[in-house]
């Protein structure tokens, strides 16, 4: 993802318009996205689909930690291969097949429908941070008006710039498969995206202390915080580029073209059901 896929958070002009534009011009996890992703991960006999997603998150993170503790052999390619051999698939970051797409995300192995593919890594901004956004926006190196901003289902913000491919390779020498959701591109015009975003609540406890999410104040994601994961909406074959429908609204950038819609629309959830995943404890 590069400047071609830059969101239009400042398209309405001026710092006072930032909060409005983040809702209308940037990536966001709205009710429709939540519904489609929840439907994809739902399985018979599972009443809490997010719980099954967290099991997949835990397995992926544990697999990466085993590779690190065993000596990190093979670098980034070695990590991808280790994850694929353990889980049946992984993801790799390389140049996108989409013209102007910059970094892209590709399936390494077949990815079944309803699978947690990766986490949206980045810096977390609370709702209070959003209220003050117009004051500190100009103080940030690149601001929040970049291509990695995501408005989550609870209206908090995740800025994936701190976990871009360049940032990860500069910090550790490799891109983690668990920290790649922010690298997925919008599909070409008329093509249906194969993945979607799902915002989920971090369970209480310390086992998820290694999530690729940091607060703007420097802390880690803790129980009760909301993060976003990438979920496969269909079976994805080995080697296919992973894409997400950006669904830009007012003020969409010039390069943007709507993707094809799925053949069948997901069932509508009530607001009570939509927010049920936020209940913890």
XYZ file of N, CA and C in Angstrom:
843
model
N 0.845 -1.184 0.000
C 0.000 0.000 0.000
C 0.889 1.245 0.000
N 0.696 2.145 -0.960
C 1.493 3.363 -1.042
C 0.582 4.566 -1.233
N 1.141 5.655 -1.759
C 0.374 6.886 -1.870
C -0.842 6.736 -2.775
N -0.816 5.785 -3.708
C -1.990 5.561 -4.557
C -3.180 5.171 -3.692
N -2.907 4.475 -2.612
C -3.974 3.994 -1.753
C -4.079 4.845 -0.493
N -3.762 6.100 -0.615
C -3.804 7.014 0.518
C -5.246 7.460 0.764
N -5.687 7.398 2.043
C -7.068 7.816 2.289
C -7.177 9.327 2.194
N -8.410 9.798 2.100
C -8.649 11.219 1.873
C -9.125 11.912 3.134
N -8.463 11.637 4.253
C -8.926 12.148 5.538
C -8.987 13.665 5.588
N -8.181 14.346 4.786
C -8.212 15.799 4.796
C -8.938 16.377 3.594
N -9.704 15.524 2.889
C -10.296 15.947 1.629
C -11.292 17.088 1.820
N -11.914 17.191 2.991
C -12.904 18.239 3.181
C -12.274 19.547 3.622
N -10.953 19.523 3.868
C -10.238 20.752 4.131
C -10.241 21.181 5.579
N -9.022 21.362 6.146
C -8.915 21.925 7.479
C -8.932 20.899 8.574
N -8.250 21.219 9.697
C -8.149 20.274 10.803
C -9.496 20.016 11.457
N -10.388 21.021 11.477
C -11.671 20.845 12.134
C -12.547 19.839 11.412
N -12.224 19.559 10.161
C -13.020 18.593 9.388
C -12.465 17.191 9.474
N -11.355 17.002 10.194
C -10.684 15.702 10.204
C -11.581 14.600 10.722
N -12.261 14.829 11.873
C -13.055 13.756 12.467
C -14.187 13.347 11.547
N -14.837 14.310 10.917
C -15.905 13.997 9.967
C -15.368 13.197 8.802
N -14.201 13.624 8.282
C -13.647 12.980 7.106
C -13.132 11.588 7.408
N -12.625 11.373 8.628
C -12.188 10.037 8.992
C -13.354 9.059 8.927
N -14.543 9.537 9.262
C -15.719 8.674 9.204
C -16.163 8.422 7.773
N -15.985 9.396 6.888
C -16.557 9.289 5.565
C -15.548 8.930 4.480
N -14.258 9.267 4.680
C -13.290 9.160 3.601
C -12.207 8.122 3.838
N -12.107 7.564 5.051
C -11.055 6.605 5.347
C -11.640 5.201 5.432
N -10.765 4.226 5.613
C -11.226 2.880 5.870
C -11.985 2.855 7.179
N -13.060 2.105 7.232
C -13.815 2.005 8.474
C -14.468 0.636 8.568
N -14.623 0.162 9.790
C -15.283 -1.118 10.039
C -16.709 -0.795 10.482
N -17.610 -0.709 9.511
C -18.987 -0.372 9.827
C -19.803 -1.643 10.041
N -21.105 -1.465 10.228
C -21.978 -2.601 10.512
C -21.955 -3.626 9.386
N -21.922 -3.152 8.136
C -21.892 -4.080 7.014
C -20.644 -4.930 6.999
N -19.495 -4.319 7.268
C -18.236 -5.074 7.307
C -18.256 -6.091 8.444
N -18.698 -5.651 9.627
C -18.762 -6.556 10.767
C -19.643 -7.763 10.458
N -20.791 -7.492 9.843
C -21.744 -8.555 9.541
C -21.156 -9.565 8.567
N -20.547 -9.095 7.481
C -19.985 -9.999 6.477
C -18.863 -10.848 7.056
N -18.006 -10.245 7.869
C -16.882 -10.981 8.443
C -17.353 -11.967 9.502
N -18.311 -11.560 10.325
C -18.856 -12.477 11.336
C -19.528 -13.672 10.668
N -20.233 -13.415 9.581
C -20.898 -14.497 8.867
C -19.880 -15.485 8.313
N -18.739 -14.974 7.838
C -17.714 -15.841 7.261
C -17.076 -16.745 8.301
N -16.862 -16.238 9.521
C -16.172 -17.034 10.541
C -17.122 -17.901 11.343
N -18.430 -17.684 11.214
C -19.397 -18.439 11.995
C -19.370 -19.918 11.633
N -19.437 -20.761 12.650
C -19.459 -22.205 12.459
C -20.611 -22.812 13.255
N -21.176 -23.941 12.799
C -22.256 -24.598 13.558
C -21.813 -24.922 14.976
N -22.650 -24.601 15.937
C -22.352 -24.906 17.327
C -21.519 -23.850 18.027
N -21.077 -22.814 17.302
C -20.279 -21.748 17.902
C -21.169 -20.522 18.065
N -21.431 -20.139 19.323
C -22.305 -18.990 19.575
C -21.536 -17.680 19.607
N -20.228 -17.749 19.878
C -19.408 -16.538 19.949
C -18.293 -16.668 18.921
N -18.537 -16.152 17.724
C -17.595 -16.331 16.629
C -16.259 -15.668 16.911
N -16.271 -14.539 17.641
C -15.015 -13.867 17.946
C -14.101 -14.735 18.811
N -14.694 -15.602 19.634
C -13.887 -16.511 20.439
C -13.081 -17.450 19.567
N -13.685 -17.944 18.488
C -12.964 -18.811 17.557
C -11.853 -18.040 16.858
N -12.098 -16.752 16.574
C -11.063 -15.925 15.958
C -9.879 -15.768 16.899
N -10.155 -15.556 18.173
C -9.060 -15.400 19.129
C -8.218 -16.665 19.260
N -8.851 -17.828 19.105
C -8.088 -19.076 19.110
C -7.093 -19.097 17.951
N -7.523 -18.615 16.790
C -6.632 -18.555 15.632
C -5.519 -17.524 15.828
N -5.867 -16.401 16.446
C -4.855 -15.389 16.750
C -3.784 -15.985 17.659
N -4.216 -16.682 18.696
C -3.277 -17.276 19.652
C -2.362 -18.288 18.973
N -2.911 -19.134 18.107
C -2.095 -20.139 17.421
C -1.046 -19.487 16.527
N -1.443 -18.443 15.817
C -0.505 -17.756 14.928
C 0.621 -17.106 15.726
N 0.284 -16.415 16.793
C 1.297 -15.750 17.594
C 2.229 -16.760 18.271
N 1.689 -17.860 18.755
C 2.513 -18.892 19.381
C 3.460 -19.525 18.371
N 2.981 -19.714 17.153
C 3.824 -20.284 16.099
C 4.997 -19.364 15.792
N 4.735 -18.068 15.701
C 5.808 -17.109 15.457
C 6.813 -17.086 16.604
N 6.319 -17.165 17.843
C 7.219 -17.138 18.992
C 8.108 -18.376 19.030
N 7.584 -19.523 18.619
C 8.415 -20.741 18.569
C 9.545 -20.574 17.556
N 9.237 -19.933 16.426
C 10.279 -19.692 15.419
C 11.343 -18.753 15.968
N 10.939 -17.722 16.666
C 11.885 -16.775 17.245
C 12.771 -17.444 18.296
N 12.158 -18.258 19.159
C 12.923 -18.898 20.226
C 13.848 -19.995 19.714
N 13.583 -20.498 18.502
C 14.422 -21.559 17.940
C 15.589 -21.027 17.117
N 15.721 -19.693 17.054
C 16.866 -19.121 16.360
C 16.547 -18.287 15.145
N 15.285 -18.149 14.798
C 14.863 -17.291 13.677
C 15.570 -17.645 12.371
N 15.665 -18.934 12.086
C 16.387 -19.361 10.890
C 15.643 -18.997 9.609
N 16.396 -18.550 8.593
C 15.824 -18.271 7.283
C 15.259 -16.893 7.112
N 15.308 -16.045 8.157
C 14.780 -14.701 8.036
C 13.289 -14.674 7.748
N 12.847 -13.662 7.002
C 11.424 -13.486 6.732
C 10.832 -14.682 5.987
N 11.554 -15.204 5.013
C 11.063 -16.377 4.276
C 10.969 -17.588 5.196
N 11.942 -17.717 6.111
C 11.912 -18.825 7.055
C 10.719 -18.749 7.987
N 10.383 -17.531 8.418
C 9.210 -17.359 9.277
C 7.932 -17.715 8.532
N 7.804 -17.252 7.298
C 6.612 -17.585 6.506
C 6.465 -19.084 6.342
N 7.579 -19.759 6.025
C 7.528 -21.205 5.806
C 7.191 -21.948 7.094
N 7.705 -21.446 8.215
C 7.417 -22.083 9.504
C 5.932 -21.970 9.834
N 5.363 -20.791 9.605
C 3.938 -20.594 9.871
C 3.097 -21.465 8.940
N 3.484 -21.531 7.663
C 2.718 -22.342 6.713
C 2.771 -23.822 7.087
N 3.934 -24.319 7.476
C 4.051 -25.731 7.827
C 3.265 -26.071 9.091
N 3.091 -25.075 9.964
C 2.374 -25.313 11.218
C 0.868 -25.124 11.088
N 0.451 -24.128 10.325
C -0.964 -23.773 10.242
C -1.614 -24.110 8.905
N -0.800 -24.464 7.906
C -1.349 -24.807 6.599
C -1.324 -23.664 5.604
N -1.096 -22.457 6.082
C -1.002 -21.303 5.197
C -0.248 -20.202 5.926
N 0.179 -19.218 5.178
C 0.773 -18.012 5.737
C 0.513 -16.889 4.744
N 1.142 -15.751 4.937
C 1.043 -14.634 4.002
C 2.436 -14.085 3.764
N 2.623 -13.501 2.585
C 3.899 -12.864 2.278
C 3.636 -11.459 1.766
N 4.556 -10.574 2.061
C 4.464 -9.189 1.606
C 5.462 -8.970 0.486
N 4.966 -8.569 -0.675
C 5.827 -8.243 -1.807
C 5.086 -7.256 -2.700
N 5.681 -6.876 -3.818
C 5.071 -5.882 -4.693
C 3.706 -6.342 -5.186
N 2.739 -5.444 -5.099
C 1.370 -5.769 -5.484
C 1.254 -5.979 -6.991
N 0.320 -6.843 -7.377
C -0.003 -7.027 -8.788
C -0.901 -5.908 -9.308
N -1.419 -5.081 -8.394
C -2.303 -3.978 -8.762
C -1.449 -2.772 -9.131
N -1.715 -2.187 -10.265
C -0.916 -1.052 -10.739
C -0.949 0.085 -9.715
N 0.232 0.517 -9.292
C 0.319 1.581 -8.311
C 0.057 1.151 -6.892
N -0.084 -0.157 -6.658
C -0.464 -0.653 -5.342
C 0.641 -0.694 -4.322
N 1.903 -0.558 -4.753
C 2.997 -0.604 -3.787
C 3.119 -1.979 -3.165
N 3.274 -2.026 -1.838
C 3.327 -3.309 -1.136
C 1.974 -3.992 -1.207
N 2.005 -5.299 -1.400
C 0.787 -6.086 -1.414
C 0.927 -7.290 -0.518
N -0.181 -7.958 -0.263
C -0.215 -9.134 0.606
C -0.715 -10.321 -0.208
N -0.009 -11.454 -0.105
C -0.338 -12.627 -0.914
C -0.479 -13.874 -0.041
N -1.382 -14.760 -0.454
C -1.574 -16.015 0.263
C -0.415 -16.961 -0.030
N 0.093 -17.593 1.000
C 1.121 -18.609 0.873
C 0.485 -19.907 1.357
N -0.039 -20.670 0.417
C -0.867 -21.820 0.747
C -2.333 -21.445 0.616
N -3.199 -22.438 0.537
C -4.633 -22.186 0.405
C -5.211 -21.714 1.739
N -6.005 -20.642 1.700
C -6.615 -20.081 2.899
C -8.112 -20.380 2.868
N -8.634 -21.184 3.795
C -10.066 -21.496 3.793
C -10.922 -20.283 4.158
N -12.138 -20.274 3.702
C -13.097 -19.224 4.052
C -13.286 -19.176 5.562
N -13.419 -17.983 6.094
C -13.659 -17.826 7.526
C -12.425 -17.926 8.385
N -11.251 -17.738 7.790
C -9.992 -17.845 8.535
C -9.491 -16.464 8.935
N -8.967 -16.358 10.152
C -8.288 -15.143 10.582
C -6.942 -15.115 9.884
N -6.743 -14.169 8.978
C -5.546 -14.126 8.151
C -4.415 -13.374 8.833
N -4.715 -12.208 9.410
C -3.689 -11.401 10.056
C -4.354 -10.320 10.898
N -3.544 -9.645 11.714
C -4.005 -8.568 12.593
C -3.651 -7.222 11.967
N -4.516 -6.237 12.171
C -4.224 -4.875 11.718
C -3.293 -4.232 12.735
N -1.981 -4.317 12.467
C -1.007 -3.761 13.390
C -0.927 -2.253 13.270
N -0.650 -1.593 14.380
C -0.509 -0.154 14.311
C -0.604 0.534 15.649
N -0.753 1.834 15.592
C -0.876 2.683 16.770
C -2.342 2.983 17.017
N -2.783 2.763 18.267
C -4.193 2.901 18.622
C -4.473 4.282 19.186
N -5.545 4.910 18.667
C -5.991 6.212 19.144
C -7.393 6.051 19.714
N -7.555 6.399 20.993
C -8.853 6.275 21.642
C -9.821 7.337 21.129
N -11.067 7.250 21.577
C -12.054 8.258 21.202
C -11.646 9.629 21.742
N -11.041 9.656 22.926
C -10.556 10.928 23.474
C -9.462 11.500 22.584
N -8.609 10.618 22.074
C -7.571 11.080 21.151
C -8.201 11.691 19.899
N -9.291 11.098 19.431
C -9.964 11.622 18.248
C -10.528 13.011 18.501
N -11.036 13.219 19.711
C -11.587 14.528 20.034
C -10.514 15.611 20.011
N -9.285 15.190 20.325
C -8.169 16.147 20.330
C -7.372 16.098 19.033
N -7.842 15.329 18.077
C -7.049 15.063 16.882
C -6.650 16.333 16.143
N -7.559 17.282 16.038
C -7.239 18.476 15.267
C -6.149 19.310 15.937
N -5.902 19.082 17.248
C -4.859 19.824 17.951
C -3.473 19.220 17.774
N -3.405 17.849 17.801
C -2.069 17.248 17.710
C -1.751 16.668 16.346
N -2.688 16.759 15.406
C -2.450 16.197 14.082
C -1.188 16.779 13.442
N -1.028 18.098 13.557
C 0.105 18.757 12.914
C 1.432 18.414 13.585
N 1.383 17.819 14.786
C 2.609 17.480 15.502
C 3.160 16.118 15.101
N 2.330 15.298 14.464
C 2.770 13.965 14.077
C 3.653 14.035 12.830
N 4.634 13.120 12.701
C 5.557 13.157 11.555
C 4.839 13.171 10.219
N 3.831 12.290 10.086
C 3.086 12.243 8.826
C 1.610 12.506 9.053
N 1.236 12.737 10.304
C -0.162 12.918 10.624
C -0.936 11.623 10.455
N -2.221 11.720 10.645
C -3.074 10.555 10.465
C -3.675 10.507 9.071
N -3.320 11.477 8.229
C -3.875 11.506 6.889
C -3.022 10.653 5.962
N -2.844 9.368 6.295
C -2.070 8.491 5.445
C -2.889 7.271 5.075
N -2.274 6.395 4.293
C -3.023 5.290 3.707
C -3.302 4.157 4.673
N -2.821 4.251 5.904
C -2.954 3.141 6.843
C -3.992 3.380 7.930
N -4.738 4.452 7.871
C -5.702 4.767 8.922
C -6.965 3.911 8.779
N -7.393 3.336 9.913
C -8.622 2.546 9.942
C -9.468 2.999 11.122
N -10.734 3.340 10.872
C -11.677 3.633 11.939
C -12.347 2.315 12.317
N -12.134 1.877 13.561
C -12.643 0.582 13.991
C -14.125 0.649 14.354
N -14.705 -0.501 14.662
C -16.146 -0.571 14.908
C -16.583 0.241 16.120
N -15.672 0.471 17.075
C -16.026 1.259 18.260
C -15.637 2.727 18.111
N -15.289 3.137 16.887
C -14.917 4.513 16.561
C -13.522 4.901 17.029
N -12.758 3.989 17.580
C -11.353 4.268 17.825
C -10.590 4.129 16.516
N -9.356 4.610 16.493
C -8.570 4.633 15.261
C -7.338 3.752 15.397
N -7.021 3.037 14.335
C -5.767 2.299 14.242
C -4.989 2.872 13.059
N -3.777 3.350 13.336
C -2.915 3.870 12.274
C -1.797 2.867 12.037
N -1.856 2.160 10.904
C -0.915 1.087 10.608
C 0.436 1.532 10.104
N 0.676 2.846 10.013
C 1.955 3.322 9.498
C 3.124 2.779 10.313
N 2.947 2.642 11.634
C 4.035 2.171 12.488
C 4.343 0.689 12.277
N 3.455 -0.024 11.559
C 3.687 -1.429 11.236
C 3.655 -1.658 9.723
N 4.065 -0.657 8.961
C 4.208 -0.857 7.514
C 5.307 -1.884 7.277
N 5.381 -2.391 6.067
C 6.425 -3.373 5.753
C 7.810 -2.773 5.983
N 7.996 -1.527 5.572
C 9.276 -0.869 5.754
C 9.621 -0.706 7.229
N 8.625 -0.314 8.038
C 8.861 -0.128 9.463
C 9.203 -1.438 10.153
N 8.499 -2.517 9.813
C 8.769 -3.808 10.438
C 10.147 -4.340 10.054
N 10.483 -4.236 8.776
C 11.794 -4.731 8.350
C 12.921 -3.884 8.934
N 12.675 -2.597 9.096
C 13.687 -1.750 9.693
C 13.903 -2.050 11.164
N 12.846 -2.445 11.861
C 12.924 -2.702 13.298
C 13.423 -4.095 13.635
N 12.972 -5.113 12.880
C 13.303 -6.501 13.231
C 13.975 -7.281 12.104
N 13.921 -6.752 10.882
C 14.497 -7.454 9.746
C 13.509 -8.311 8.996
N 12.263 -8.375 9.465
C 11.265 -9.202 8.789
C 9.864 -8.684 9.077
N 8.924 -9.074 8.202
C 7.510 -8.761 8.385
C 6.824 -9.982 8.973
N 6.164 -9.807 10.085
C 5.450 -10.921 10.724
C 4.128 -11.192 9.999
N 3.811 -12.456 9.725
C 2.507 -12.774 9.144
C 1.340 -12.311 10.011
N 1.573 -12.207 11.330
C 0.496 -11.796 12.236
C 0.242 -10.299 12.203
N 1.074 -9.526 11.502
C 0.992 -8.064 11.567
C 0.845 -7.433 10.186
N -0.011 -8.017 9.345
C -0.041 -7.625 7.928
C -1.368 -7.108 7.409
N -2.412 -7.088 8.207
C -3.732 -6.730 7.664
C -3.745 -5.353 7.028
N -2.934 -4.433 7.552
C -2.897 -3.068 7.031
C -2.229 -2.981 5.668
N -1.647 -4.081 5.182
C -0.967 -4.079 3.887
C -1.867 -4.528 2.739
N -3.081 -4.983 3.052
C -3.993 -5.464 2.008
C -4.501 -4.302 1.163
N -4.487 -4.457 -0.141
C -4.922 -3.426 -1.084
C -6.389 -3.570 -1.463
N -6.934 -2.505 -2.019
C -8.268 -2.527 -2.619
C -8.169 -3.251 -3.963
N -9.148 -4.108 -4.314
C -9.068 -4.834 -5.583
C -9.279 -3.937 -6.788
N -8.920 -4.450 -7.951
C -9.162 -3.721 -9.196
C -10.657 -3.536 -9.419
N -11.015 -2.573 -10.251
C -12.415 -2.288 -10.526
C -13.139 -3.531 -11.032
N -14.301 -3.810 -10.429
C -15.108 -4.940 -10.854
C -14.726 -6.271 -10.251
N -13.672 -6.303 -9.434
C -13.215 -7.544 -8.802
C -13.706 -7.572 -7.360
N -14.188 -8.724 -6.914
C -14.682 -8.862 -5.549
C -13.528 -9.091 -4.582
N -13.493 -8.348 -3.491
C -12.466 -8.535 -2.475
C -12.620 -9.912 -1.832
N -11.496 -10.529 -1.483
C -11.553 -11.862 -0.877
C -11.425 -11.850 0.637
N -11.226 -10.674 1.240
C -11.119 -10.571 2.697
C -11.916 -9.379 3.202
N -12.163 -9.363 4.497
C -12.860 -8.261 5.135
C -12.296 -8.007 6.514
N -12.673 -6.878 7.101
C -12.202 -6.519 8.435
C -13.228 -6.913 9.488
N -12.743 -7.313 10.654
C -13.597 -7.639 11.791
C -12.968 -7.049 13.047
N -13.670 -6.133 13.716
C -13.191 -5.569 14.969
C -13.614 -6.468 16.122
N -12.667 -6.807 16.982
C -12.925 -7.715 18.101
C -12.296 -7.144 19.374
N -12.834 -7.566 20.511
C -12.370 -7.069 21.796
C -11.296 -7.982 22.375
N -10.181 -7.389 22.829
C -9.087 -8.167 23.421
C -9.573 -8.782 24.726
N -9.474 -10.110 24.892
C -9.892 -10.751 26.142
C -8.996 -10.332 27.304
N -9.500 -10.402 28.526
C -8.652 -10.096 29.680
C -7.566 -11.157 29.841
N -6.435 -10.773 30.414
C -5.331 -11.707 30.583
C -4.095 -11.230 29.859
N -2.982 -11.907 30.119
C -1.691 -11.472 29.596
C -1.237 -12.234 28.356
N -1.997 -13.257 27.932
C -1.536 -14.085 26.828
C -1.499 -13.371 25.489
N -2.187 -12.231 25.405
C -2.182 -11.475 24.153
C -1.371 -10.181 24.278
N -0.406 -10.196 25.182
C 0.432 -9.028 25.384
C 1.324 -8.708 24.205
N 1.521 -9.677 23.313
C 2.391 -9.465 22.163
C 1.680 -9.000 20.911
N 0.433 -8.600 21.030
C -0.296 -8.122 19.860
C 0.427 -6.929 19.228
N 0.394 -6.839 17.887
C 1.102 -5.741 17.201
C 0.322 -4.433 17.247
N -0.052 -4.030 18.423
C -0.851 -2.829 18.620
C -0.256 -2.052 19.784
N -0.034 -0.755 19.586
C 0.513 0.097 20.625
C -0.362 1.335 20.779
N -0.534 1.773 22.009
C -1.267 3.010 22.264
C -0.416 4.199 21.864
N -1.049 5.290 21.505
C -0.328 6.513 21.205
C 0.476 6.956 22.415
N 0.061 6.497 23.609
C 0.771 6.836 24.844
C 1.873 5.837 25.180
N 2.068 4.839 24.322
C 3.188 3.928 24.488
C 2.869 2.581 25.082
N 1.666 2.375 25.609
C 1.319 1.094 26.200
C 0.878 0.077 25.164
N 0.670 -1.169 25.614
C 0.223 -2.238 24.745
C -1.290 -2.382 24.835
N -1.844 -3.125 23.871
C -3.272 -3.413 23.908
C -3.579 -4.291 25.118
N -4.611 -3.938 25.879
C -4.967 -4.690 27.074
C -6.407 -5.158 26.965
N -6.789 -6.035 27.895
C -8.140 -6.561 27.874
C -9.190 -5.469 27.855
N -10.158 -5.591 26.963
C -11.204 -4.595 26.800
C -10.966 -3.662 25.636
N -9.723 -3.573 25.159
C -9.433 -2.756 23.984
C -9.944 -3.460 22.730
N -10.194 -2.699 21.690
C -10.668 -3.255 20.425
C -9.550 -3.205 19.399
N -9.338 -4.322 18.707
C -8.410 -4.381 17.592
C -9.180 -4.894 16.379
N -8.549 -4.910 15.225
C -9.198 -5.377 13.995
C -8.343 -6.438 13.332
N -9.003 -7.482 12.850
C -8.310 -8.561 12.150
C -8.841 -8.677 10.725
N -8.063 -9.344 9.899
C -8.424 -9.602 8.506
C -8.976 -11.011 8.406
N -10.155 -11.151 7.824
C -10.844 -12.438 7.743
C -11.114 -12.779 6.287
N -10.842 -14.019 5.895
C -11.115 -14.446 4.516
C -12.611 -14.642 4.321
N -13.164 -14.007 3.284
C -14.594 -14.094 2.989
C -14.913 -15.221 2.016
N -13.882 -15.846 1.468
C -14.042 -16.956 0.539
C -12.766 -17.791 0.596
N -12.759 -18.946 -0.056
C -11.524 -19.718 -0.167
C -10.539 -18.950 -1.038
N -9.310 -18.779 -0.553
C -8.292 -18.028 -1.284
C -7.192 -18.992 -1.718
N -6.940 -19.135 -3.017
C -5.925 -20.090 -3.484
C -4.509 -19.600 -3.233
N -3.595 -20.537 -3.186
C -2.176 -20.238 -3.006
C -1.704 -19.242 -4.065
N -1.022 -18.197 -3.634
C -0.454 -17.208 -4.544
C -1.353 -16.033 -4.873
N -2.632 -16.090 -4.502
C -3.556 -14.998 -4.825
C -3.272 -13.776 -3.956
N -3.454 -12.582 -4.534
C -3.294 -11.374 -3.731
C -4.510 -11.197 -2.827
N -4.245 -10.838 -1.599
C -5.300 -10.627 -0.607
C -5.774 -9.181 -0.703
N -7.084 -8.997 -0.830
C -7.647 -7.661 -1.017
C -8.820 -7.428 -0.075
N -9.074 -6.149 0.180
C -10.186 -5.709 1.029
C -10.917 -4.580 0.311
N -12.230 -4.621 0.315
C -13.012 -3.541 -0.293
C -12.937 -2.322 0.616
N -12.320 -1.234 0.139
C -12.171 -0.036 0.960
C -13.495 0.697 1.174
N -14.439 0.529 0.266
C -15.780 1.113 0.408
C -15.723 2.599 0.755
N -14.883 3.334 0.054
C -14.812 4.776 0.281
C -16.140 5.429 -0.079
N -16.478 6.457 0.661
C -17.694 7.207 0.386
C -17.377 8.583 -0.144
N -17.917 9.602 0.517
C -17.731 10.988 0.113
C -16.247 11.340 0.060
N -15.824 11.970 -1.035
C -14.443 12.419 -1.134
C -13.452 11.331 -1.462
N -13.881 10.245 -2.092
C -12.965 9.163 -2.447
C -11.860 9.672 -3.361
N -10.639 9.137 -3.230
C -9.536 9.592 -4.094
C -9.784 9.243 -5.555
N -9.082 9.898 -6.452
C -9.321 9.760 -7.891
C -9.110 8.337 -8.388
N -8.141 7.618 -7.784
C -7.826 6.278 -8.286
C -8.896 5.254 -7.941
N -9.771 5.582 -6.982
C -10.695 4.594 -6.422
C -11.833 4.250 -7.376
N -12.087 2.947 -7.523
C -13.251 2.441 -8.252
C -13.906 1.364 -7.398
N -15.229 1.374 -7.263
C -15.901 0.364 -6.440
C -15.598 -1.041 -6.941
N -15.433 -1.946 -6.008
C -15.222 -3.344 -6.380
C -16.565 -4.014 -6.597
N -16.530 -5.223 -7.127
C -17.767 -5.972 -7.354
C -18.351 -6.406 -6.017
N -19.664 -6.422 -5.917
C -20.329 -6.839 -4.690
C -20.429 -8.355 -4.644
N -20.430 -8.942 -3.428
C -20.647 -10.384 -3.311
C -21.984 -10.771 -3.909
N -22.117 -12.024 -4.316
C -23.345 -12.467 -4.970
C -24.545 -12.397 -4.043
N -24.321 -12.630 -2.750
C -25.438 -12.567 -1.808
C -25.070 -11.665 -0.645
N -25.996 -10.800 -0.268
C -25.731 -9.887 0.840
C -25.873 -10.624 2.161
N -25.054 -10.282 3.159
C -25.148 -10.941 4.457
C -26.408 -10.536 5.196
N -26.826 -11.396 6.114
C -27.992 -11.070 6.920
C -27.687 -9.872 7.806
N -28.724 -9.106 8.116
C -28.549 -7.912 8.934
C -28.571 -8.272 10.409
N -27.639 -7.726 11.189
C -27.616 -7.922 12.623
C -28.302 -6.751 13.317
N -28.915 -7.032 14.477
C -29.434 -5.950 15.280
C -28.269 -5.233 15.950
N -28.496 -4.013 16.404
C -27.427 -3.286 17.085
C -26.995 -4.005 18.359
N -27.946 -4.652 19.038
C -27.596 -5.393 20.252
C -26.642 -6.536 19.924
N -26.924 -7.262 18.841
C -26.049 -8.355 18.424
C -24.707 -7.826 17.965
N -24.734 -6.687 17.290
C -23.497 -6.084 16.782
C -22.535 -5.756 17.914
N -23.062 -5.204 19.013
C -22.201 -4.788 20.112
C -21.962 -5.893 21.135
N -22.583 -7.052 20.948
C -22.435 -8.141 21.911
C -20.983 -8.557 22.060
N -20.192 -8.449 20.973
C -18.798 -8.887 21.035
C -17.948 -8.008 21.945
N -18.474 -6.836 22.325
C -17.699 -5.926 23.161
C -17.804 -6.279 24.641
N -18.689 -7.208 25.006
C -18.868 -7.552 26.403
C -17.775 -8.520 26.824
N -17.049 -8.181 27.872
C -15.960 -9.021 28.360
C -16.170 -9.265 29.834
N -15.420 -10.279 30.361
C -15.494 -10.564 31.768
C -16.562 -11.568 32.077
